[in-house]
Short mmCIF file of C-alpha atoms in Angstrom, two decimals:
data_model
loop_
_atom_site.label_atom_id
_atom_site.label_comp_id
_atom_site.label_asym_id
_atom_site.label_seq_id
_atom_site.Cartn_x
_atom_site.Cartn_y
_atom_site.Cartn_z
CA MET A 22 57.83 -45.91 242.22
CA THR A 23 56.34 -45.01 245.61
CA SER A 24 57.41 -44.53 249.00
CA PRO A 25 60.90 -45.93 248.37
CA THR A 26 60.74 -48.07 251.50
CA PRO A 27 57.30 -49.68 251.60
CA PRO A 28 55.52 -51.32 254.48
CA PRO A 29 56.09 -55.10 254.68
CA THR A 30 52.85 -55.73 252.75
CA ALA A 31 53.88 -53.59 249.82
CA THR A 32 55.48 -54.36 246.48
CA THR A 33 57.94 -51.88 245.01
CA THR A 34 58.06 -51.54 241.25
CA ASP A 35 59.10 -48.99 238.61
CA THR A 36 59.41 -45.73 240.50
CA GLY A 37 57.15 -46.44 243.37
CA THR A 38 55.45 -48.80 245.77
CA THR A 39 51.99 -50.17 246.12
CA THR A 40 50.37 -51.45 249.25
CA GLY A 41 48.06 -53.73 247.37
CA ILE A 42 45.12 -51.38 247.89
CA GLY A 43 43.63 -51.66 244.42
CA THR A 44 42.83 -54.55 242.11
CA THR A 45 44.08 -54.61 238.55
CA THR A 46 41.45 -54.99 235.88
CA GLY A 47 41.84 -55.77 232.20
CA THR A 48 45.43 -55.17 231.09
CA GLY A 49 46.38 -53.68 234.41
CA ALA A 50 45.49 -50.20 233.27
CA GLY A 51 42.36 -50.40 235.38
CA THR A 52 40.05 -48.67 232.96
CA GLY A 53 36.87 -50.31 234.20
CA ASP A 54 34.98 -50.54 237.47
CA ASP A 55 34.48 -54.12 238.58
CA ALA A 56 32.45 -53.94 241.77
CA ASP A 57 33.03 -57.65 242.45
CA SER A 58 36.84 -57.49 242.49
CA GLY A 59 37.30 -54.00 243.87
CA PRO A 60 38.69 -50.72 242.54
CA PRO A 61 40.85 -50.43 239.43
CA ARG A 62 44.52 -50.24 240.26
CA LEU A 63 46.68 -47.16 239.92
CA THR A 64 45.01 -45.76 236.79
CA ARG A 65 45.87 -42.18 237.81
CA LEU A 66 49.61 -42.91 237.83
CA THR A 67 51.81 -42.55 234.76
CA PHE A 68 54.94 -43.40 236.72
CA HIS A 69 54.99 -45.62 239.77
CA GLY A 70 56.55 -42.97 241.98
CA PRO A 71 57.09 -39.22 242.52
CA LEU A 72 58.28 -38.32 239.04
CA SER A 73 56.98 -35.39 236.98
CA GLU A 74 56.66 -35.34 233.22
CA ALA A 75 59.31 -32.61 233.02
CA ARG A 76 61.86 -34.52 235.10
CA ALA A 77 61.14 -37.75 233.23
CA ALA A 78 61.73 -36.01 229.89
CA ARG A 79 65.10 -34.72 231.09
CA ILE A 80 66.18 -38.14 232.33
CA VAL A 81 65.07 -39.80 229.09
CA GLU A 82 67.07 -37.41 226.92
CA ARG A 83 70.09 -37.58 229.22
CA VAL A 84 70.41 -41.35 228.79
CA ALA A 85 69.00 -41.65 225.24
CA GLU A 86 71.59 -39.28 223.77
CA PRO A 87 74.59 -41.61 224.41
CA LEU A 88 72.40 -44.67 223.77
CA ARG A 89 71.72 -43.47 220.23
CA ARG A 90 75.48 -43.61 219.57
CA VAL A 91 75.89 -47.26 220.61
CA PRO A 92 76.62 -49.52 217.61
CA GLY A 93 73.67 -51.81 216.95
CA GLY A 94 71.28 -49.63 218.94
CA GLY A 95 72.15 -50.53 222.51
CA THR A 96 70.17 -52.13 225.30
CA VAL A 97 68.08 -51.00 228.27
CA LEU A 98 67.57 -53.10 231.40
CA ASP A 99 64.83 -52.07 233.85
CA LEU A 100 65.07 -53.81 237.24
CA GLY A 101 61.86 -53.96 239.28
CA CYS A 102 60.30 -52.40 236.21
CA GLY A 103 56.60 -52.45 237.07
CA TRP A 104 54.95 -51.36 233.85
CA GLY A 105 58.21 -49.84 232.60
CA GLU A 106 56.99 -46.41 231.54
CA LEU A 107 60.39 -44.74 231.67
CA MET A 108 62.02 -47.64 229.80
CA LEU A 109 59.43 -47.39 227.03
CA ARG A 110 60.04 -43.66 226.68
CA ILE A 111 63.78 -44.27 226.39
CA LEU A 112 63.14 -46.82 223.63
CA GLU A 113 60.99 -44.25 221.81
CA ALA A 114 63.83 -41.72 222.08
CA ALA A 115 66.46 -44.24 220.90
CA PRO A 116 64.71 -45.98 218.00
CA ALA A 117 67.33 -48.70 217.45
CA ALA A 118 67.58 -49.77 221.10
CA THR A 119 65.96 -52.82 222.70
CA GLY A 120 64.83 -53.30 226.29
CA VAL A 121 64.16 -55.89 228.98
CA GLY A 122 62.10 -55.23 232.09
CA VAL A 123 62.07 -57.69 234.99
CA ASP A 124 59.57 -57.74 237.84
CA LEU A 125 57.57 -60.23 239.89
CA ASP A 126 54.18 -58.49 239.56
CA ALA A 127 52.34 -60.17 236.69
CA ASP A 128 49.64 -57.49 236.47
CA ASP A 129 52.15 -54.65 236.18
CA LEU A 130 54.09 -56.59 233.56
CA GLU A 131 50.94 -57.11 231.48
CA ARG A 132 50.20 -53.41 231.72
CA GLY A 133 53.70 -52.79 230.37
CA ARG A 134 53.19 -55.23 227.50
CA ALA A 135 49.89 -53.57 226.59
CA SER A 136 51.54 -50.15 226.63
CA ALA A 137 54.38 -51.42 224.43
CA ARG A 138 51.88 -52.85 221.92
CA ALA A 139 49.97 -49.58 221.81
CA ARG A 140 53.20 -47.70 221.02
CA GLY A 141 54.44 -50.21 218.45
CA LEU A 142 57.36 -51.17 220.70
CA ASP A 143 56.41 -54.77 221.47
CA GLY A 144 59.00 -56.11 219.01
CA ARG A 145 61.76 -54.27 220.85
CA VAL A 146 61.00 -54.97 224.50
CA VAL A 147 60.50 -58.01 226.73
CA PHE A 148 58.71 -57.91 230.09
CA ALA A 149 59.95 -60.91 232.07
CA GLU A 150 58.36 -62.21 235.27
CA GLU A 151 61.51 -62.97 237.23
CA SER A 152 63.61 -61.78 240.14
CA ALA A 153 66.25 -59.09 239.75
CA THR A 154 68.42 -60.72 242.43
CA ASP A 155 71.57 -62.15 240.82
CA THR A 156 70.10 -61.42 237.39
CA ALA A 157 72.10 -62.54 234.37
CA ARG A 158 70.40 -60.00 232.09
CA GLY A 159 73.30 -57.54 231.98
CA PRO A 160 75.47 -55.88 231.02
CA ALA A 161 73.23 -53.26 229.40
CA ASP A 162 73.97 -49.81 228.04
CA VAL A 163 71.29 -48.23 230.23
CA VAL A 164 70.22 -49.75 233.54
CA LEU A 165 67.18 -48.42 235.41
CA CYS A 166 66.55 -49.20 239.06
CA LEU A 167 63.78 -46.91 240.25
CA GLY A 168 62.63 -47.42 243.81
CA SER A 169 63.69 -51.04 243.50
CA SER A 170 67.20 -51.38 244.91
CA HIS A 171 66.04 -53.99 247.43
CA THR A 172 65.13 -56.31 244.53
CA LEU A 173 68.84 -56.71 243.73
CA LEU A 174 69.59 -58.25 247.12
CA PRO A 175 68.64 -61.54 248.75
CA GLU A 176 65.41 -61.55 250.72
CA GLY A 177 66.03 -60.43 254.27
CA ALA A 178 69.21 -58.49 253.45
CA PRO A 179 69.64 -55.81 256.10
CA ALA A 180 68.93 -52.17 255.28
CA PRO A 181 70.17 -49.82 254.06
CA HIS A 182 70.34 -51.45 250.64
CA SER A 183 71.88 -48.55 248.75
CA ALA A 184 75.60 -49.40 248.87
CA ASP A 185 75.14 -53.11 248.08
CA ALA A 186 72.67 -52.31 245.30
CA LEU A 187 75.09 -49.82 243.75
CA ARG A 188 77.83 -52.46 243.69
CA ALA A 189 75.43 -54.86 241.96
CA LEU A 190 74.46 -52.19 239.44
CA ARG A 191 78.12 -51.52 238.64
CA GLY A 192 78.37 -55.09 237.38
CA LEU A 193 75.25 -54.77 235.23
CA VAL A 194 76.13 -51.68 233.17
CA ALA A 195 78.28 -51.79 230.05
CA PRO A 196 81.40 -49.59 229.77
CA GLY A 197 80.38 -46.06 228.86
CA GLY A 198 76.77 -46.76 229.78
CA ARG A 199 74.41 -45.10 232.22
CA VAL A 200 72.61 -46.15 235.38
CA VAL A 201 69.55 -44.29 236.62
CA LEU A 202 68.98 -45.07 240.28
CA GLY A 203 65.87 -43.84 242.07
CA GLU A 204 66.64 -44.28 245.75
CA GLY A 205 65.13 -43.21 249.03
CA PHE A 206 67.11 -41.03 251.43
CA TRP A 207 66.43 -39.17 254.66
CA GLN A 208 65.95 -35.46 254.12
CA ARG A 209 66.42 -35.11 257.87
CA THR A 210 66.48 -37.46 260.83
CA PRO A 211 62.91 -38.65 261.47
CA THR A 212 61.45 -38.22 264.92
CA ARG A 213 60.25 -41.14 267.01
CA ASP A 214 56.61 -40.21 266.28
CA GLU A 215 57.27 -39.98 262.54
CA LEU A 216 58.94 -43.39 262.48
CA ALA A 217 56.03 -44.89 264.42
CA ALA A 218 53.60 -43.56 261.79
CA MET A 219 55.50 -44.86 258.75
CA TRP A 220 55.43 -48.66 258.69
CA PRO A 221 56.02 -51.42 261.26
CA ASP A 222 59.54 -51.36 262.71
CA ALA A 223 60.62 -48.34 260.65
CA GLY A 224 64.07 -47.22 261.72
CA VAL A 225 66.62 -44.51 261.05
CA HIS A 226 69.03 -47.19 259.77
CA GLU A 227 66.88 -47.92 256.70
CA HIS A 228 68.15 -45.04 254.54
CA LEU A 229 71.24 -42.97 253.93
CA TYR A 230 71.34 -39.19 253.71
CA ALA A 231 71.71 -37.61 250.27
CA ALA A 232 75.43 -36.87 250.54
CA ASP A 233 76.12 -40.38 251.81
CA LEU A 234 74.13 -41.83 248.91
CA ALA A 235 76.26 -39.90 246.41
CA ASP A 236 79.42 -41.04 248.23
CA ALA A 237 78.20 -44.64 248.05
CA ALA A 238 77.81 -44.30 244.28
CA VAL A 239 81.40 -43.08 243.95
CA ALA A 240 82.66 -45.88 246.21
CA ALA A 241 80.84 -48.42 244.03
CA GLY A 242 82.74 -47.23 240.94
CA PHE A 243 80.52 -44.53 239.44
CA ARG A 244 80.81 -40.85 238.64
CA PRO A 245 77.52 -39.03 239.33
CA GLN A 246 76.59 -37.22 236.13
CA TRP A 247 73.41 -35.81 237.65
CA VAL A 248 71.95 -35.73 241.16
CA GLU A 249 68.38 -34.53 241.64
CA THR A 250 65.59 -35.14 244.10
CA ALA A 251 61.82 -35.40 243.86
CA SER A 252 60.04 -32.20 244.84
CA ALA A 253 57.23 -31.84 247.37
CA ALA A 254 54.85 -31.28 244.45
CA GLU A 255 55.93 -34.54 242.79
CA TRP A 256 55.35 -36.42 246.05
CA GLU A 257 51.90 -34.86 246.53
CA GLU A 258 50.89 -35.69 242.96
CA PHE A 259 52.04 -39.27 243.40
CA GLU A 260 50.50 -39.90 246.81
CA SER A 261 47.15 -38.43 245.83
CA ALA A 262 47.03 -40.29 242.52
CA TYR A 263 48.06 -43.48 244.28
CA LEU A 264 44.91 -43.47 246.43
CA ALA A 265 42.49 -41.74 244.07
CA ASP A 266 41.02 -44.86 242.43
CA THR A 267 40.36 -46.49 245.79
CA GLU A 268 38.83 -43.37 247.34
CA GLU A 269 36.47 -42.86 244.41
CA TRP A 270 35.47 -46.52 244.42
CA LEU A 271 34.77 -46.48 248.16
CA THR A 272 32.30 -43.61 247.80
CA ALA A 273 30.45 -45.59 245.11
CA HIS A 274 30.51 -48.95 246.95
CA PRO A 275 30.25 -48.16 250.69
CA ALA A 276 28.58 -51.49 251.56
CA HIS A 277 30.81 -53.73 249.44
CA PRO A 278 32.25 -56.72 251.37
CA ARG A 279 35.77 -55.39 250.78
CA ALA A 280 34.98 -51.77 251.59
CA ALA A 281 36.01 -51.86 255.25
CA GLU A 282 39.34 -53.56 254.44
CA LEU A 283 40.15 -51.15 251.61
CA ARG A 284 39.10 -48.12 253.64
CA GLU A 285 41.42 -49.17 256.46
CA ARG A 286 44.33 -49.71 254.07
CA ALA A 287 43.82 -46.36 252.37
CA ASP A 288 43.58 -44.56 255.71
CA ARG A 289 46.72 -46.33 256.95
CA HIS A 290 48.68 -45.37 253.84
CA ARG A 291 47.56 -41.73 253.98
CA THR A 292 48.48 -41.53 257.67
CA ALA A 293 51.90 -43.05 256.99
CA TRP A 294 52.52 -40.35 254.40
CA LEU A 295 51.09 -37.28 256.15
CA ARG A 296 52.18 -38.12 259.70
CA GLY A 297 55.25 -40.18 258.84
CA TYR A 298 57.46 -39.75 255.79
CA ARG A 299 56.09 -36.54 254.21
CA GLN A 300 59.01 -34.12 253.77
CA VAL A 301 61.17 -36.55 255.77
CA LEU A 302 61.81 -39.29 253.22
CA GLY A 303 63.13 -38.09 249.91
CA LEU A 304 63.70 -39.81 246.59
CA ALA A 305 66.94 -39.10 244.74
CA TYR A 306 67.40 -39.70 241.03
CA LEU A 307 71.07 -40.33 240.31
CA THR A 308 72.30 -40.62 236.72
CA LEU A 309 75.57 -42.50 237.01
CA ILE A 310 78.45 -43.26 234.63
CA PRO A 311 80.83 -46.18 235.32
CA ASP A 312 84.22 -44.79 236.31
CA THR A 313 86.94 -46.15 234.06
CA ALA A 314 89.48 -45.49 236.82
CA ALA A 315 87.61 -47.65 239.34
#
């Protein structure tokens, strides 16, 4: 997860986005310092977006409780999964369930596989390097789409993606199941200067407002069981942790051939956050139940 709408150079996965600032080492957990390749990637992040441990625990229990009642254990599908941290926690909370995470980032997927092995979950989860667009992986009892709604739509599909993504998600969840959608929304209308600081060609059209997002979920055939939004503290924790590996590496390798490039990227990302989308762009977490009347 990240900034829910990344710059064009970014890749959105799990609950956040990356701008490609770091370089994954080892399993993708980035535990070492390889001066030749650059900084380790995103080692300070547990979730790939603005999501606290407390909120994650509440979401996990909210969807695991009905999942534990599904005959045969039930299934979890994580779209744009990244390293699938929330999916793995749901599988821990629902011991008979199985999961599939799909993403196009091979390094993040390997990090997820390593995490599953370390938890003894590797026999119950598959991390597949494939597109979520027109996926045939559903229906599943729990579907996660965290900061990744654009992955459900064809490349170049016009924003906002929320309504079309919600319709796609409605076809991927089993009757009585749950969808957890992490989706960007405007907390208020951004100013011209804020849009200019965010990412190239940022526009007001790219996101809905929170009430419109909830209405879009109802129109797509869901009942919103829970609507919550990331706090300012969650955003600050995420944005700082997102850059921390790179900033530390830059102070230790100021003359490295990649230092100037990485310094510029880090500065650009920080500026986009602090001068652009900070307290303007929100992230909503919607726990949705398919409406049997729809």
